[in-house]
N, CA, C and O atoms as a Tinker XYZ file with bonds, in Angstrom:
   220  protein
     1  N      0.817000   -1.197000    0.000000    73     2
     2  CA     0.000000    0.000000    0.000000    64     1     3
     3  C      0.867000    1.270000    0.000000    63     2     4     5
     4  O      0.566000    2.241000   -0.694000    81     3
     5  N      1.941000    1.241000    0.789000    73     3     6
     6  CA     2.876000    2.370000    0.789000    64     5     7
     7  C      4.281000    1.855000    0.510000    63     6     8     9
     8  O      4.594000    0.684000    0.725000    81     7
     9  N      5.109000    2.762000    0.026000    73     7    10
    10  CA     6.491000    2.442000   -0.279000    64     9    11
    11  C      7.405000    3.424000    0.438000    63    10    12    13
    12  O      7.039000    4.580000    0.648000    81    11
    13  N      8.591000    2.966000    0.812000    73    11    14
    14  CA     9.594000    3.903000    1.287000    64    13    15
    15  C     10.125000    4.661000    0.075000    63    14    16    17
    16  O      9.837000    4.294000   -1.064000    81    15
    17  N     10.890000    5.702000    0.315000    73    15    18
    18  CA    11.445000    6.472000   -0.797000    64    17    19
    19  C     12.369000    5.590000   -1.639000    63    18    20    21
    20  O     12.359000    5.673000   -2.867000    81    19
    21  N     13.158000    4.753000   -0.986000    73    19    22
    22  CA    14.067000    3.858000   -1.712000    64    21    23
    23  C     13.287000    2.850000   -2.558000    63    22    24    25
    24  O     13.642000    2.597000   -3.709000    81    23
    25  N     12.230000    2.280000   -1.991000    73    23    26
    26  CA    11.399000    1.330000   -2.738000    64    25    27
    27  C     10.719000    2.011000   -3.927000    63    26    28    29
    28  O     10.635000    1.439000   -5.014000    81    27
    29  N     10.232000    3.247000   -3.710000    73    27    30
    30  CA     9.581000    3.987000   -4.796000    64    29    31
    31  C     10.565000    4.290000   -5.920000    63    30    32    33
    32  O     10.197000    4.267000   -7.095000    81    31
    33  N     11.817000    4.573000   -5.561000    73    31    34
    34  CA    12.839000    4.840000   -6.568000    64    33    35
    35  C     13.124000    3.588000   -7.392000    63    34    36    37
    36  O     13.240000    3.664000   -8.615000    81    35
    37  N     13.236000    2.455000   -6.742000    73    35    38
    38  CA    13.484000    1.203000   -7.460000    64    37    39
    39  C     12.271000    0.818000   -8.311000    63    38    40    41
    40  O     12.425000    0.336000   -9.433000    81    39
    41  N     11.078000    1.029000   -7.779000    73    39    42
    42  CA     9.831000    0.665000   -8.453000    64    41    43
    43  C      9.619000    1.484000   -9.725000    63    42    44    45
    44  O      9.179000    0.956000  -10.746000    81    43
    45  N      9.934000    2.774000   -9.653000    73    43    46
    46  CA     9.619000    3.681000  -10.752000    64    45    47
    47  C     10.806000    4.030000  -11.631000    63    46    48    49
    48  O     10.636000    4.644000  -12.684000    81    47
    49  N     12.009000    3.649000  -11.214000    73    47    50
    50  CA    13.242000    3.994000  -11.925000    64    49    51
    51  C     13.451000    5.505000  -11.956000    63    50    52    53
    52  O     13.993000    6.045000  -12.920000    81    51
    53  N     13.016000    6.183000  -10.893000    73    51    54
    54  CA    13.250000    7.613000  -10.688000    64    53    55
    55  C     14.208000    7.716000   -9.505000    63    54    56    57
    56  O     14.109000    6.930000   -8.562000    81    55
    57  N     15.117000    8.656000   -9.541000    73    55    58
    58  CA    16.119000    8.788000   -8.486000    64    57    59
    59  C     15.531000    9.153000   -7.132000    63    58    60    61
    60  O     14.462000    9.756000   -7.042000    81    59
    61  N     16.244000    8.780000   -6.092000    73    59    62
    62  CA    15.815000    9.052000   -4.715000    64    61    63
    63  C     15.704000   10.552000   -4.473000    63    62    64    65
    64  O     14.734000   11.013000   -3.871000    81    63
    65  N     16.688000   11.314000   -4.937000    73    63    66
    66  CA    16.657000   12.768000   -4.727000    64    65    67
    67  C     15.469000   13.415000   -5.424000    63    66    68    69
    68  O     14.857000   14.333000   -4.877000    81    67
    69  N     15.135000   12.951000   -6.622000    73    67    70
    70  CA    13.988000   13.506000   -7.353000    64    69    71
    71  C     12.690000   13.194000   -6.619000    63    70    72    73
    72  O     11.818000   14.056000   -6.510000    81    71
    73  N     12.552000   11.965000   -6.112000    73    71    74
    74  CA    11.343000   11.609000   -5.368000    64    73    75
    75  C     11.243000   12.434000   -4.098000    63    74    76    77
    76  O     10.157000   12.897000   -3.750000    81    75
    77  N     12.360000   12.626000   -3.397000    73    75    78
    78  CA    12.342000   13.450000   -2.187000    64    77    79
    79  C     11.914000   14.876000   -2.504000    63    78    80    81
    80  O     11.151000   15.473000   -1.745000    81    79
    81  N     12.395000   15.434000   -3.618000    73    79    82
    82  CA    11.990000   16.798000   -3.981000    64    81    83
    83  C     10.513000   16.854000   -4.358000    63    82    84    85
    84  O      9.845000   17.852000   -4.087000    81    83
    85  N      9.996000   15.795000   -4.978000    73    83    86
    86  CA     8.572000   15.740000   -5.308000    64    85    87
    87  C      7.729000   15.677000   -4.036000    63    86    88    89
    88  O      6.660000   16.283000   -3.969000    81    87
    89  N      8.207000   14.946000   -3.030000    73    87    90
    90  CA     7.465000   14.817000   -1.778000    64    89    91
    91  C      7.445000   16.121000   -0.985000    63    90    92    93
    92  O      6.541000   16.341000   -0.179000    81    91
    93  N      8.432000   16.984000   -1.206000    73    91    94
    94  CA     8.510000   18.260000   -0.487000    64    93    95
    95  C      7.575000   19.316000   -1.064000    63    94    96    97
    96  O      7.333000   20.342000   -0.428000    81    95
    97  N      7.048000   19.077000   -2.259000    73    95    98
    98  CA     6.158000   20.054000   -2.880000    64    97    99
    99  C      4.868000   20.183000   -2.078000    63    98   100   101
   100  O      4.351000   19.184000   -1.579000    81    99
   101  N      4.339000   21.404000   -1.946000    73    99   102
   102  CA     3.077000   21.571000   -1.228000    64   101   103
   103  C      1.941000   20.818000   -1.933000    63   102   104   105
   104  O      1.888000   20.763000   -3.161000    81   103
   105  N      1.064000   20.258000   -1.160000    73   103   106
   106  CA    -0.097000   19.514000   -1.665000    64   105   107
   107  C      0.295000   18.314000   -2.524000    63   106   108   109
   108  O     -0.412000   17.983000   -3.475000    81   107
   109  N      1.400000   17.663000   -2.207000    73   107   110
   110  CA     1.808000   16.455000   -2.913000    64   109   111
   111  C      0.753000   15.381000   -2.650000    63   110   112   113
   112  O      0.480000   15.065000   -1.492000    81   111
   113  N      0.153000   14.812000   -3.706000    73   111   114
   114  CA    -0.967000   13.890000   -3.507000    64   113   115
   115  C     -0.583000   12.496000   -3.031000    63   114   116   117
   116  O     -1.462000   11.716000   -2.662000    81   115
   117  N      0.709000   12.158000   -3.028000    73   115   118
   118  CA     1.087000   10.790000   -2.701000    64   117   119
   119  C      2.025000   10.667000   -1.513000    63   118   120   121
   120  O      2.645000    9.619000   -1.331000    81   119
   121  N      2.146000   11.712000   -0.697000    73   119   122
   122  CA     3.005000   11.621000    0.493000    64   121   123
   123  C      2.157000   11.268000    1.712000    63   122   124   125
   124  O      1.033000   11.747000    1.862000    81   123
   125  N      2.709000   10.428000    2.573000    73   123   126
   126  CA     2.075000   10.060000    3.838000    64   125   127
   127  C      3.133000   10.183000    4.911000    63   126   128   129
   128  O      4.166000    9.516000    4.849000    81   127
   129  N      2.882000   11.039000    5.908000    73   127   130
   130  CA     3.823000   11.224000    7.007000    64   129   131
   131  C      3.455000   10.289000    8.145000    63   130   132   133
   132  O      2.309000   10.262000    8.594000    81   131
   133  N      4.440000    9.519000    8.613000    73   131   134
   134  CA     4.291000    8.688000    9.796000    64   133   135
   135  C      5.358000    9.185000   10.755000    63   134   136   137
   136  O      6.506000    8.743000   10.709000    81   135
   137  N      4.964000   10.116000   11.630000    73   135   138
   138  CA     5.950000   10.809000   12.453000    64   137   139
   139  C      6.806000   11.667000   11.529000    63   138   140   141
   140  O      6.282000   12.488000   10.776000    81   139
   141  N      8.116000   11.477000   11.586000    73   139   142
   142  CA     9.024000   12.225000   10.711000    64   141   143
   143  C      9.309000   11.466000    9.418000    63   142   144   145
   144  O      9.937000   12.007000    8.508000    81   143
   145  N      8.858000   10.233000    9.332000    73   143   146
   146  CA     9.131000    9.394000    8.166000    64   145   147
   147  C      8.134000    9.699000    7.050000    63   146   148   149
   148  O      6.936000    9.845000    7.293000    81   147
   149  N      8.647000    9.793000    5.821000    73   147   150
   150  CA     7.801000   10.020000    4.657000    64   149   151
   151  C      7.626000    8.699000    3.925000    63   150   152   153
   152  O      8.599000    7.996000    3.655000    81   151
   153  N      6.392000    8.370000    3.610000    73   151   154
   154  CA     6.088000    7.192000    2.811000    64   153   155
   155  C      5.357000    7.633000    1.554000    63   154   156   157
   156  O      4.763000    8.711000    1.517000    81   155
   157  N      5.403000    6.802000    0.535000    73   155   158
   158  CA     4.773000    7.102000   -0.752000    64   157   159
   159  C      3.549000    6.205000   -0.905000    63   158   160   161
   160  O      3.648000    4.982000   -0.815000    81   159
   161  N      2.397000    6.827000   -1.136000    73   159   162
   162  CA     1.174000    6.066000   -1.411000    64   161   163
   163  C      1.281000    5.520000   -2.830000    63   162   164   165
   164  O      1.324000    6.281000   -3.797000    81   163
   165  N      1.322000    4.200000   -2.944000    73   163   166
   166  CA     1.630000    3.559000   -4.225000    64   165   167
   167  C      0.627000    3.894000   -5.324000    63   166   168   169
   168  O      1.030000    4.306000   -6.412000    81   167
   169  N     -0.658000    3.729000   -5.069000    73   167   170
   170  CA    -1.663000    3.957000   -6.118000    64   169   171
   171  C     -1.680000    5.405000   -6.581000    63   170   172   173
   172  O     -1.769000    5.672000   -7.779000    81   171
   173  N     -1.597000    6.349000   -5.636000    73   171   174
   174  CA    -1.581000    7.764000   -5.996000    64   173   175
   175  C     -0.310000    8.126000   -6.759000    63   174   176   177
   176  O     -0.340000    8.939000   -7.682000    81   175
   177  N      0.817000    7.507000   -6.360000    73   175   178
   178  CA     2.093000    7.725000   -7.044000    64   177   179
   179  C      2.014000    7.220000   -8.484000    63   178   180   181
   180  O      2.463000    7.901000   -9.405000    81   179
   181  N      1.447000    6.036000   -8.680000    73   179   182
   182  CA     1.294000    5.480000  -10.028000    64   181   183
   183  C      0.410000    6.380000  -10.883000    63   182   184   185
   184  O      0.718000    6.624000  -12.050000    81   183
   185  N     -0.687000    6.876000  -10.313000    73   183   186
   186  CA    -1.593000    7.754000  -11.060000    64   185   187
   187  C     -0.889000    9.058000  -11.443000    63   186   188   189
   188  O     -1.065000    9.560000  -12.553000    81   187
   189  N     -0.098000    9.598000  -10.526000    73   187   190
   190  CA     0.639000   10.834000  -10.795000    64   189   191
   191  C      1.644000   10.612000  -11.921000    63   190   192   193
   192  O      1.753000   11.438000  -12.827000    81   191
   193  N      2.376000    9.507000  -11.867000    73   191   194
   194  CA     3.378000    9.203000  -12.879000    64   193   195
   195  C      2.725000    8.967000  -14.243000    63   194   196   197
   196  O      3.211000    9.467000  -15.257000    81   195
   197  N      1.630000    8.212000  -14.270000    73   195   198
   198  CA     0.993000    7.910000  -15.547000    64   197   199
   199  C      0.362000    9.149000  -16.186000    63   198   200   201
   200  O      0.183000    9.186000  -17.403000    81   199
   201  N      0.025000   10.155000  -15.388000    73   199   202
   202  CA    -0.566000   11.369000  -15.918000    64   201   203
   203  C      0.449000   12.451000  -16.258000    63   202   204   205
   204  O      0.072000   13.529000  -16.719000    81   203
   205  N      1.725000   12.182000  -16.037000    73   203   206
   206  CA     2.763000   13.180000  -16.267000    64   205   207
   207  C      3.591000   12.825000  -17.502000    63   206   208   209
   208  O      3.909000   11.660000  -17.739000    81   207
   209  N      3.929000   13.843000  -18.277000    73   207   210
   210  CA     4.822000   13.649000  -19.407000    64   209   211
   211  C      6.263000   13.894000  -19.012000    63   210   212   213
   212  O      7.175000   13.224000  -19.498000    81   211
   213  N      6.467000   14.872000  -18.114000    73   211   214
   214  CA     7.811000   15.250000  -17.670000    64   213   215
   215  C      7.801000   15.338000  -16.156000    63   214   216   217
   216  O      6.884000   15.896000  -15.554000    81   215
   217  N      8.832000   14.780000  -15.558000    73   215   218
   218  CA     8.938000   14.859000  -14.095000    64   217   219
   219  C     10.208000   15.610000  -13.772000    63   218   220
   220  O     10.526000   15.810000  -12.600000    81   219
C-alpha cells in the first residue's frame, strides 16, 4: 500500500533525490507522514506518474 522512498525509486526507476523533492512540494498527492518518516502512497504515485509527461 505504501512504499519507502528507496522502494519507490526502485519501483519507478526515478532517483531518490527527485522523489524526495517531489514529496517536499506543497499539496503532494502521494506523500504520507508517519511521524518524521515520509512514505509514498503507491496507487496515488502510479496515477501521478501515468498522468505526467515530464517529471
